[in-house]
Amino acid sequence: MAVIKLESGYNIGVDPHSCTFVERPSPVPVKRLEVTPDRNLPDLSIVSTGGTIASRIDYRTGSVTSQFDAGEIVSAIPELAGVANYRTRSISTILSENMTPAIWQDLARAVSEEIRSGVSGVIITHGTDTMAYSASALSFMLDTPVPVVFVGSQRSADRPSSDNAMNAVCAASTATSDLGEVAVVMHATTNDDRCAIHRGTRVRKMHTSRRDAFRSIGIPSIGTVSYPSREVTLEPHAVRRGTHTLALHEKLEERCGLAQFYPGMAPGILTACRGYRGLVLSGTGLGHVSTGLIPLIRDLIEGGTMVVMTSQCMHGRVCDRVYDTGRDLLQAGVIEGGDMLPEVALVKLMWVLGNEKDPDNAAALMQTDLAGEWNRRSFHGL
Amino acid sequence: MDYKAIGLVAGIEIHQQLDTTEKLFCRCATMLRDTADHSGEFFRYLRATESEMGEIDRAAKEEMKRERKFRYYTYDTTCLVENDEEPPAPLNEEALLVCLTISKMFSMTPIPQIHTMRKLVIDGSNTSGFQRTALVAMNGALPDGGRIETICLEEEAAQRVKDDTFSLDRLGIPLIEITTSPCMHTPEEVQEVAEHIGMVLRSTGKVKRGIGTIRQDVNISIAGGARVEIKGVQELDLISEVVRREVQRQQELIKIRDELKKRGASVSPNMIYNVTELFKQTKSGILKKAKRIEAITLMGFAGLVGREIQPERRLGSEMSDYAKKCGVGGIFHTDEKLAAYGITEDEITQLRQLTNAGEADCIVLVAGTSQKQTGCAIFQVFNRAEISISQNPVPEETRKMLESGSTAYMRPLPGAARMYPETDVLPVMIDQKRWDMVEVYELLTERTKRKAAMFVADYKFNSNYADQVAASPYLPRIELAIDSGINPDLAASTYIQYISEIKREGTDVTKFFINNADIRILQAVESGKAAKEVRYDLFKAVASGTSVENAIAKHAPSVSKNDLEALVQMIITERADFVAQKGKAALGPLMGVVMAKVRGSVDGKMVSELLKREIDRMIAGKSR
């Protein structure tokens, strides 16, 4: 079907054979706003990974607008102008489901360079689907003295009700705050009243479409940003600006996997993981798989795969010492993943195996809190 | 007035809610709720966004003049789609089918592939900031040669509770929008076309009824004027009045322009003054509260800002509407009695000096909470004043109807830039096969005629009564009653008289139709179990929750024919002397005695026949 835009603005689909080619209109240049830096405001860097906070479809170029500079962002979200001066950098234009560990590495390097250049904070615009994975990856790869803030929108930027503007303004406010770690900043409620600041290794997307989909699991969020006042409140457990000195540990072992156990799980799913350097299991309850799978897991471990047990409960801590199945799993060499979220354990495993070659040291690191991903005490309920 | 001579051109847009089970883009019921029953609330800000063509719609820009926070009520009958927290479900097939039926009844051409669009509306009435709408058919015919341009299937907006608070129960109810061409030339013609379209819509039996379920927008212009869209005319009877008043408004605005030209009037942003200091010590409560007050001198405007252009509307009202877009409460001007606001003559004299205004000039004041607000508002006044002396003194506008039929400014007419594709809804194909299968219905006017003729022929109703019955909203029930063996006279009179009366008293009569309570009551009457006279009592009892059986037991305790004969016999025997004395004239008084005993549970006619027979028999016995 050929789509026709009528003068009234409506689109209709008609048989393409009923249309005649007249001419191809020339593309209209994208309007840009010149922004003059305000010396009294801090400098921030915005790193885009695709699906920017200022995207829209463009019929005439046939794609999402790829221009991405401070002028365009500020013209899309004028409120940002009062928060900081911005420099921008685009490292990819992908949908977040197409994110890869290799792009995490590009991202970590880019952010590290931006921090080194002296900005007060970095904002990373990211699709929400895998934002938590990327936030967790950067949490391990980067020691940062300044806020590194992931932000996105649950409702597309091309709608008047989009959460993009408020999220971006809150992210920018967080990036100029006293925070000193990797965080995700998104709506805290369905209202446009405040954003929550989540630790990169404890955050999870818990709803497919709501604005307040992102939740801290296992710890309270590390802060909030009120809107429209832009007032940032950091909780006592948030890492403060300047606590760490900048360092980049960019190596990752990509041959790692994550498998969710389910009743009747076919052994083939585990045997397919032969040759993997690491495997995270998302087990049931306290961290279990069916007894029949345990010999296969033992084989995997003996073949050099590090196997880490987490729980699909999401909330709470793994304990493989309560039931026989758990004890058998420990016997087979499975490492208890504490209260780490399954996908965070996966990213951590990639990072640990990429940076530590000795298996015993690696196993010990998996059970050490490196970036706030592991609570020594379970102080937060459901 | 000769409307053709002044070049009146009018078209209408009719918005009618469809009576579908579910909403257009979610699976919630199309059910209106009492706002007191809301189960939660949330609030949002809306921002104007660019269309896919890279422009911001002018109507949207106007709404963005001040930041607005919108509050929404949710219910246990609304979901995340209304909250703009979930992508829309596929287009409701039931609604599409009704829309296609209506399109076919207007002989329209369906669109081969229907695309849902987002129409930017950022007045808060849509949580998303847009209204989803799809063009379904084009090019229809009206009986008198007029044309219907388009039929669109849209989602209904949220209902405004108060100010910036909206109720989400109405949001998403399917709505059909019928747009005629500008083919009407008199106010009466506009009203007739609206009535005809309304009748066709009701003929489908698939549209919602009642106040607010149908709304008319009217597009009007006259030669030298401009196209103005008047939104939200709910009562059909007001349409022609609205057209007449808009013609008057446009004519008056043209006259004012001519007068201003003659006077050599002018406006300039250089004539805007900050007069906050002047009113520092004022006795005017309203000005005292203001953080900032600005004034503009409109040169040569004296007397014209206050001139009436429509009943209860002046040029000043138009300026006030423009200024309100910036968040101020309104304007003050020297064409009105400023003393009413507590402003003294002395202050006005000082104001005239400060703003270099002479007797021929009019000064307009705005008072607000910030420089941003008053600056915006006074500039809006300047804009509106400039329009009033321009070549086109009637601006193209969307206006809203006020109760009386006059109108107030809402926003500029929207352009094509307000449309953006709804990327979350897949297009829907309407192929020939599907179109051929679309059902059409007999028009109500045709059906009423046909039924009335049938009632005259079959039931011997007189023709006026037959018309009344055929046009009755209870016709389906009357027909069902007759089909169930009820005498046609009894059936028709029950609904036309009693049910209508009970409804007027405020009872929801549709509850009679559930479980056929109405038919069961009529069957009791038909079989003699209850008298015709207690129909009203029976329906009232059932309306208050009594079962049909209990209602009959209470209001029409069964009296068998034998019982009745015995009763009559007894009463006559007891009063034999009275009968002997009065003869046949005893019937009336005895009737009352019998009816009191049976408490209306027996048909009066039957009692009177029995009594008559017995009295006759007694008189005959005596004389024998």
PDB file of N, CA and C in Angstrom, chain A residues 47-112:
ATOM      1  N   VAL A  47      26.185  11.320  26.296  1.00  0.00           N
ATOM      2  CA  VAL A  47      26.638  10.273  25.392  1.00  0.00           C
ATOM      3  C   VAL A  47      25.404   9.502  24.947  1.00  0.00           C
ATOM      4  N   SER A  48      25.221   9.419  23.632  1.00  0.00           N
ATOM      5  CA  SER A  48      24.016   8.765  23.115  1.00  0.00           C
ATOM      6  C   SER A  48      24.346   7.375  22.581  1.00  0.00           C
ATOM      7  N   THR A  49      23.469   6.435  22.883  1.00  0.00           N
ATOM      8  CA  THR A  49      23.667   5.073  22.371  1.00  0.00           C
ATOM      9  C   THR A  49      22.625   4.718  21.329  1.00  0.00           C
ATOM     10  N   GLY A  50      21.726   5.661  21.034  1.00  0.00           N
ATOM     11  CA  GLY A  50      20.635   5.387  20.086  1.00  0.00           C
ATOM     12  C   GLY A  50      19.317   5.548  20.793  1.00  0.00           C
ATOM     13  N   GLY A  51      18.278   5.765  19.997  1.00  0.00           N
ATOM     14  CA  GLY A  51      16.971   6.035  20.594  1.00  0.00           C
ATOM     15  C   GLY A  51      17.083   7.221  21.525  1.00  0.00           C
ATOM     16  N   THR A  52      17.567   8.330  20.965  1.00  0.00           N
ATOM     17  CA  THR A  52      17.909   9.472  21.816  1.00  0.00           C
ATOM     18  C   THR A  52      16.689  10.044  22.510  1.00  0.00           C
ATOM     19  N   ILE A  53      16.945  10.897  23.463  1.00  0.00           N
ATOM     20  CA  ILE A  53      15.849  11.540  24.167  1.00  0.00           C
ATOM     21  C   ILE A  53      15.162  12.571  23.298  1.00  0.00           C
ATOM     22  N   ALA A  54      15.668  12.796  22.092  1.00  0.00           N
ATOM     23  CA  ALA A  54      15.062  13.814  21.241  1.00  0.00           C
ATOM     24  C   ALA A  54      14.767  13.266  19.843  1.00  0.00           C
ATOM     25  N   SER A  55      14.288  12.031  19.767  1.00  0.00           N
ATOM     26  CA  SER A  55      14.121  11.425  18.446  1.00  0.00           C
ATOM     27  C   SER A  55      12.734  11.649  17.867  1.00  0.00           C
ATOM     28  N   ARG A  56      12.632  11.619  16.581  1.00  0.00           N
ATOM     29  CA  ARG A  56      11.331  11.586  15.907  1.00  0.00           C
ATOM     30  C   ARG A  56      11.537  11.009  14.515  1.00  0.00           C
ATOM     31  N   ILE A  57      10.453  10.417  13.944  1.00  0.00           N
ATOM     32  CA  ILE A  57      10.624   9.914  12.580  1.00  0.00           C
ATOM     33  C   ILE A  57      10.578  11.071  11.611  1.00  0.00           C
ATOM     34  N   ASP A  58      11.292  10.931  10.527  1.00  0.00           N
ATOM     35  CA  ASP A  58      11.327  11.962   9.501  1.00  0.00           C
ATOM     36  C   ASP A  58      11.043  11.284   8.171  1.00  0.00           C
ATOM     37  N   TYR A  59       9.846  11.580   7.606  1.00  0.00           N
ATOM     38  CA  TYR A  59       9.481  10.967   6.324  1.00  0.00           C
ATOM     39  C   TYR A  59      10.491  11.288   5.240  1.00  0.00           C
ATOM     40  N   ARG A  60      10.986  12.523   5.291  1.00  0.00           N
ATOM     41  CA  ARG A  60      11.748  12.979   4.131  1.00  0.00           C
ATOM     42  C   ARG A  60      13.135  12.384   4.077  1.00  0.00           C
ATOM     43  N   THR A  61      13.720  12.119   5.246  1.00  0.00           N
ATOM     44  CA  THR A  61      14.999  11.410   5.206  1.00  0.00           C
ATOM     45  C   THR A  61      14.745   9.923   5.406  1.00  0.00           C
ATOM     46  N   GLY A  62      13.539   9.591   5.812  1.00  0.00           N
ATOM     47  CA  GLY A  62      13.172   8.188   5.969  1.00  0.00           C
ATOM     48  C   GLY A  62      13.747   7.551   7.216  1.00  0.00           C
ATOM     49  N   SER A  63      14.243   8.343   8.140  1.00  0.00           N
ATOM     50  CA  SER A  63      14.818   7.727   9.342  1.00  0.00           C
ATOM     51  C   SER A  63      14.597   8.604  10.553  1.00  0.00           C
ATOM     52  N   VAL A  64      15.015   8.091  11.673  1.00  0.00           N
ATOM     53  CA  VAL A  64      15.008   8.906  12.883  1.00  0.00           C
ATOM     54  C   VAL A  64      16.082   9.973  12.712  1.00  0.00           C
ATOM     55  N   THR A  65      15.782  11.185  13.110  1.00  0.00           N
ATOM     56  CA  THR A  65      16.770  12.260  12.950  1.00  0.00           C
ATOM     57  C   THR A  65      18.080  11.872  13.622  1.00  0.00           C
ATOM     58  N   SER A  66      19.153  11.933  12.850  1.00  0.00           N
ATOM     59  CA  SER A  66      20.435  11.468  13.375  1.00  0.00           C
ATOM     60  C   SER A  66      21.248  12.633  13.921  1.00  0.00           C
ATOM     61  N   GLN A  67      20.858  13.865  13.574  1.00  0.00           N
ATOM     62  CA  GLN A  67      21.567  15.024  14.121  1.00  0.00           C
ATOM     63  C   GLN A  67      21.433  14.970  15.636  1.00  0.00           C
ATOM     64  N   PHE A  68      22.513  15.140  16.279  1.00  0.00           N
ATOM     65  CA  PHE A  68      22.458  15.035  17.733  1.00  0.00           C
ATOM     66  C   PHE A  68      23.489  15.978  18.312  1.00  0.00           C
ATOM     67  N   ASP A  69      23.095  17.209  18.508  1.00  0.00           N
ATOM     68  CA  ASP A  69      24.030  18.122  19.152  1.00  0.00           C
ATOM     69  C   ASP A  69      23.306  18.871  20.254  1.00  0.00           C
ATOM     70  N   ALA A  70      24.080  19.642  20.994  1.00  0.00           N
ATOM     71  CA  ALA A  70      23.508  20.334  22.149  1.00  0.00           C
ATOM     72  C   ALA A  70      22.320  21.185  21.729  1.00  0.00           C
ATOM     73  N   GLY A  71      22.475  21.847  20.556  1.00  0.00           N
ATOM     74  CA  GLY A  71      21.403  22.719  20.080  1.00  0.00           C
ATOM     75  C   GLY A  71      20.113  21.963  19.895  1.00  0.00           C
ATOM     76  N   GLU A  72      20.210  20.791  19.287  1.00  0.00           N
ATOM     77  CA  GLU A  72      19.002  20.039  19.030  1.00  0.00           C
ATOM     78  C   GLU A  72      18.364  19.529  20.320  1.00  0.00           C
ATOM     79  N   ILE A  73      19.198  19.061  21.224  1.00  0.00           N
ATOM     80  CA  ILE A  73      18.655  18.551  22.482  1.00  0.00           C
ATOM     81  C   ILE A  73      17.992  19.670  23.277  1.00  0.00           C
ATOM     82  N   VAL A  74      18.675  20.826  23.324  1.00  0.00           N
ATOM     83  CA  VAL A  74      18.114  21.931  24.094  1.00  0.00           C
ATOM     84  C   VAL A  74      16.855  22.477  23.415  1.00  0.00           C
ATOM     85  N   SER A  75      16.797  22.424  22.075  1.00  0.00           N
ATOM     86  CA  SER A  75      15.570  22.903  21.437  1.00  0.00           C
ATOM     87  C   SER A  75      14.434  21.921  21.660  1.00  0.00           C
ATOM     88  N   ALA A  76      14.760  20.642  21.822  1.00  0.00           N
ATOM     89  CA  ALA A  76      13.708  19.663  22.115  1.00  0.00           C
ATOM     90  C   ALA A  76      13.278  19.746  23.573  1.00  0.00           C
ATOM     91  N   ILE A  77      14.205  19.983  24.470  1.00  0.00           N
ATOM     92  CA  ILE A  77      13.902  20.066  25.900  1.00  0.00           C
ATOM     93  C   ILE A  77      14.487  21.363  26.455  1.00  0.00           C
ATOM     94  N   PRO A  78      13.786  22.471  26.262  1.00  0.00           N
ATOM     95  CA  PRO A  78      14.345  23.777  26.631  1.00  0.00           C
ATOM     96  C   PRO A  78      14.748  23.881  28.109  1.00  0.00           C
ATOM     97  N   GLU A  79      14.066  23.145  28.979  1.00  0.00           N
ATOM     98  CA  GLU A  79      14.377  23.244  30.415  1.00  0.00           C
ATOM     99  C   GLU A  79      15.807  22.833  30.726  1.00  0.00           C
ATOM    100  N   LEU A  80      16.395  22.001  29.849  1.00  0.00           N
ATOM    101  CA  LEU A  80      17.772  21.543  30.103  1.00  0.00           C
ATOM    102  C   LEU A  80      18.750  22.707  30.127  1.00  0.00           C
ATOM    103  N   ALA A  81      18.415  23.766  29.394  1.00  0.00           N
ATOM    104  CA  ALA A  81      19.338  24.890  29.262  1.00  0.00           C
ATOM    105  C   ALA A  81      19.662  25.519  30.619  1.00  0.00           C
ATOM    106  N   GLY A  82      18.728  25.482  31.547  1.00  0.00           N
ATOM    107  CA  GLY A  82      18.962  26.117  32.834  1.00  0.00           C
ATOM    108  C   GLY A  82      19.793  25.279  33.794  1.00  0.00           C
ATOM    109  N   VAL A  83      20.127  24.051  33.413  1.00  0.00           N
ATOM    110  CA  VAL A  83      20.800  23.140  34.338  1.00  0.00           C
ATOM    111  C   VAL A  83      22.315  23.123  34.124  1.00  0.00           C
ATOM    112  N   ALA A  84      22.742  23.086  32.866  1.00  0.00           N
ATOM    113  CA  ALA A  84      24.165  22.926  32.578  1.00  0.00           C
ATOM    114  C   ALA A  84      24.452  23.322  31.141  1.00  0.00           C
ATOM    115  N   ASN A  85      25.747  23.327  30.791  1.00  0.00           N
ATOM    116  CA  ASN A  85      26.148  23.391  29.382  1.00  0.00           C
ATOM    117  C   ASN A  85      26.431  21.965  28.942  1.00  0.00           C
ATOM    118  N   TYR A  86      26.180  21.675  27.680  1.00  0.00           N
ATOM    119  CA  TYR A  86      26.290  20.284  27.248  1.00  0.00           C
ATOM    120  C   TYR A  86      27.256  20.112  26.089  1.00  0.00           C
ATOM    121  N   ARG A  87      28.027  19.049  26.162  1.00  0.00           N
ATOM    122  CA  ARG A  87      28.743  18.594  24.975  1.00  0.00           C
ATOM    123  C   ARG A  87      28.174  17.212  24.672  1.00  0.00           C
ATOM    124  N   THR A  88      28.150  16.850  23.420  1.00  0.00           N
ATOM    125  CA  THR A  88      27.462  15.601  23.076  1.00  0.00           C
ATOM    126  C   THR A  88      28.382  14.691  22.290  1.00  0.00           C
ATOM    127  N   ARG A  89      28.046  13.431  22.341  1.00  0.00           N
ATOM    128  CA  ARG A  89      28.866  12.418  21.693  1.00  0.00           C
ATOM    129  C   ARG A  89      27.964  11.220  21.423  1.00  0.00           C
ATOM    130  N   SER A  90      28.010  10.712  20.208  1.00  0.00           N
ATOM    131  CA  SER A  90      27.168   9.574  19.872  1.00  0.00           C
ATOM    132  C   SER A  90      28.048   8.370  19.625  1.00  0.00           C
ATOM    133  N   ILE A  91      27.808   7.277  20.334  1.00  0.00           N
ATOM    134  CA  ILE A  91      28.671   6.110  20.112  1.00  0.00           C
ATOM    135  C   ILE A  91      27.957   5.017  19.339  1.00  0.00           C
ATOM    136  N   SER A  92      26.635   5.069  19.266  1.00  0.00           N
ATOM    137  CA  SER A  92      25.924   4.095  18.438  1.00  0.00           C
ATOM    138  C   SER A  92      24.514   4.610  18.224  1.00  0.00           C
ATOM    139  N   THR A  93      23.832   4.072  17.222  1.00  0.00           N
ATOM    140  CA  THR A  93      22.425   4.407  17.007  1.00  0.00           C
ATOM    141  C   THR A  93      21.661   3.098  16.892  1.00  0.00           C
ATOM    142  N   ILE A  94      21.547   2.409  18.012  1.00  0.00           N
ATOM    143  CA  ILE A  94      20.904   1.099  17.997  1.00  0.00           C
ATOM    144  C   ILE A  94      19.693   1.096  18.908  1.00  0.00           C
ATOM    145  N   LEU A  95      18.802   0.146  18.673  1.00  0.00           N
ATOM    146  CA  LEU A  95      17.743  -0.127  19.630  1.00  0.00           C
ATOM    147  C   LEU A  95      18.397  -0.890  20.768  1.00  0.00           C
ATOM    148  N   SER A  96      17.929  -0.681  21.985  1.00  0.00           N
ATOM    149  CA  SER A  96      18.711  -1.199  23.109  1.00  0.00           C
ATOM    150  C   SER A  96      18.728  -2.717  23.163  1.00  0.00           C
ATOM    151  N   GLU A  97      17.751  -3.392  22.526  1.00  0.00           N
ATOM    152  CA  GLU A  97      17.808  -4.854  22.498  1.00  0.00           C
ATOM    153  C   GLU A  97      18.974  -5.352  21.634  1.00  0.00           C
ATOM    154  N   ASN A  98      19.531  -4.461  20.809  1.00  0.00           N
ATOM    155  CA  ASN A  98      20.679  -4.849  19.985  1.00  0.00           C
ATOM    156  C   ASN A  98      22.019  -4.480  20.634  1.00  0.00           C
ATOM    157  N   MET A  99      21.969  -4.098  21.877  1.00  0.00           N
ATOM    158  CA  MET A  99      23.187  -3.771  22.631  1.00  0.00           C
ATOM    159  C   MET A  99      24.061  -5.018  22.756  1.00  0.00           C
ATOM    160  N   THR A 100      25.395  -4.828  22.749  1.00  0.00           N
ATOM    161  CA  THR A 100      26.318  -5.961  22.917  1.00  0.00           C
ATOM    162  C   THR A 100      27.395  -5.584  23.934  1.00  0.00           C
ATOM    163  N   PRO A 101      28.065  -6.597  24.507  1.00  0.00           N
ATOM    164  CA  PRO A 101      29.186  -6.288  25.405  1.00  0.00           C
ATOM    165  C   PRO A 101      30.250  -5.440  24.718  1.00  0.00           C
ATOM    166  N   ALA A 102      30.426  -5.620  23.415  1.00  0.00           N
ATOM    167  CA  ALA A 102      31.432  -4.814  22.710  1.00  0.00           C
ATOM    168  C   ALA A 102      31.041  -3.337  22.753  1.00  0.00           C
ATOM    169  N   ILE A 103      29.743  -3.044  22.641  1.00  0.00           N
ATOM    170  CA  ILE A 103      29.319  -1.634  22.701  1.00  0.00           C
ATOM    171  C   ILE A 103      29.433  -1.109  24.139  1.00  0.00           C
ATOM    172  N   TRP A 104      29.237  -2.009  25.131  1.00  0.00           N
ATOM    173  CA  TRP A 104      29.473  -1.573  26.526  1.00  0.00           C
ATOM    174  C   TRP A 104      30.902  -1.060  26.661  1.00  0.00           C
ATOM    175  N   GLN A 105      31.807  -1.787  25.993  1.00  0.00           N
ATOM    176  CA  GLN A 105      33.218  -1.393  26.097  1.00  0.00           C
ATOM    177  C   GLN A 105      33.459  -0.039  25.430  1.00  0.00           C
ATOM    178  N   ASP A 106      32.845   0.156  24.236  1.00  0.00           N
ATOM    179  CA  ASP A 106      32.959   1.461  23.562  1.00  0.00           C
ATOM    180  C   ASP A 106      32.414   2.556  24.475  1.00  0.00           C
ATOM    181  N   LEU A 107      31.290   2.234  25.094  1.00  0.00           N
ATOM    182  CA  LEU A 107      30.609   3.201  25.959  1.00  0.00           C
ATOM    183  C   LEU A 107      31.494   3.554  27.156  1.00  0.00           C
ATOM    184  N   ALA A 108      32.065   2.512  27.761  1.00  0.00           N
ATOM    185  CA  ALA A 108      32.912   2.749  28.937  1.00  0.00           C
ATOM    186  C   ALA A 108      34.109   3.621  28.572  1.00  0.00           C
ATOM    187  N   ARG A 109      34.701   3.327  27.426  1.00  0.00           N
ATOM    188  CA  ARG A 109      35.866   4.137  26.983  1.00  0.00           C
ATOM    189  C   ARG A 109      35.443   5.584  26.740  1.00  0.00           C
ATOM    190  N   ALA A 110      34.301   5.753  26.058  1.00  0.00           N
ATOM    191  CA  ALA A 110      33.832   7.105  25.744  1.00  0.00           C
ATOM    192  C   ALA A 110      33.552   7.892  27.027  1.00  0.00           C
ATOM    193  N   VAL A 111      32.893   7.242  27.980  1.00  0.00           N
ATOM    194  CA  VAL A 111      32.547   7.932  29.219  1.00  0.00           C
ATOM    195  C   VAL A 111      33.819   8.303  29.976  1.00  0.00           C
ATOM    196  N   SER A 112      34.760   7.359  29.983  1.00  0.00           N
ATOM    197  CA  SER A 112      36.022   7.606  30.666  1.00  0.00           C
ATOM    198  C   SER A 112      36.729   8.822  30.054  1.00  0.00           C
TER     199      SER A 112
END
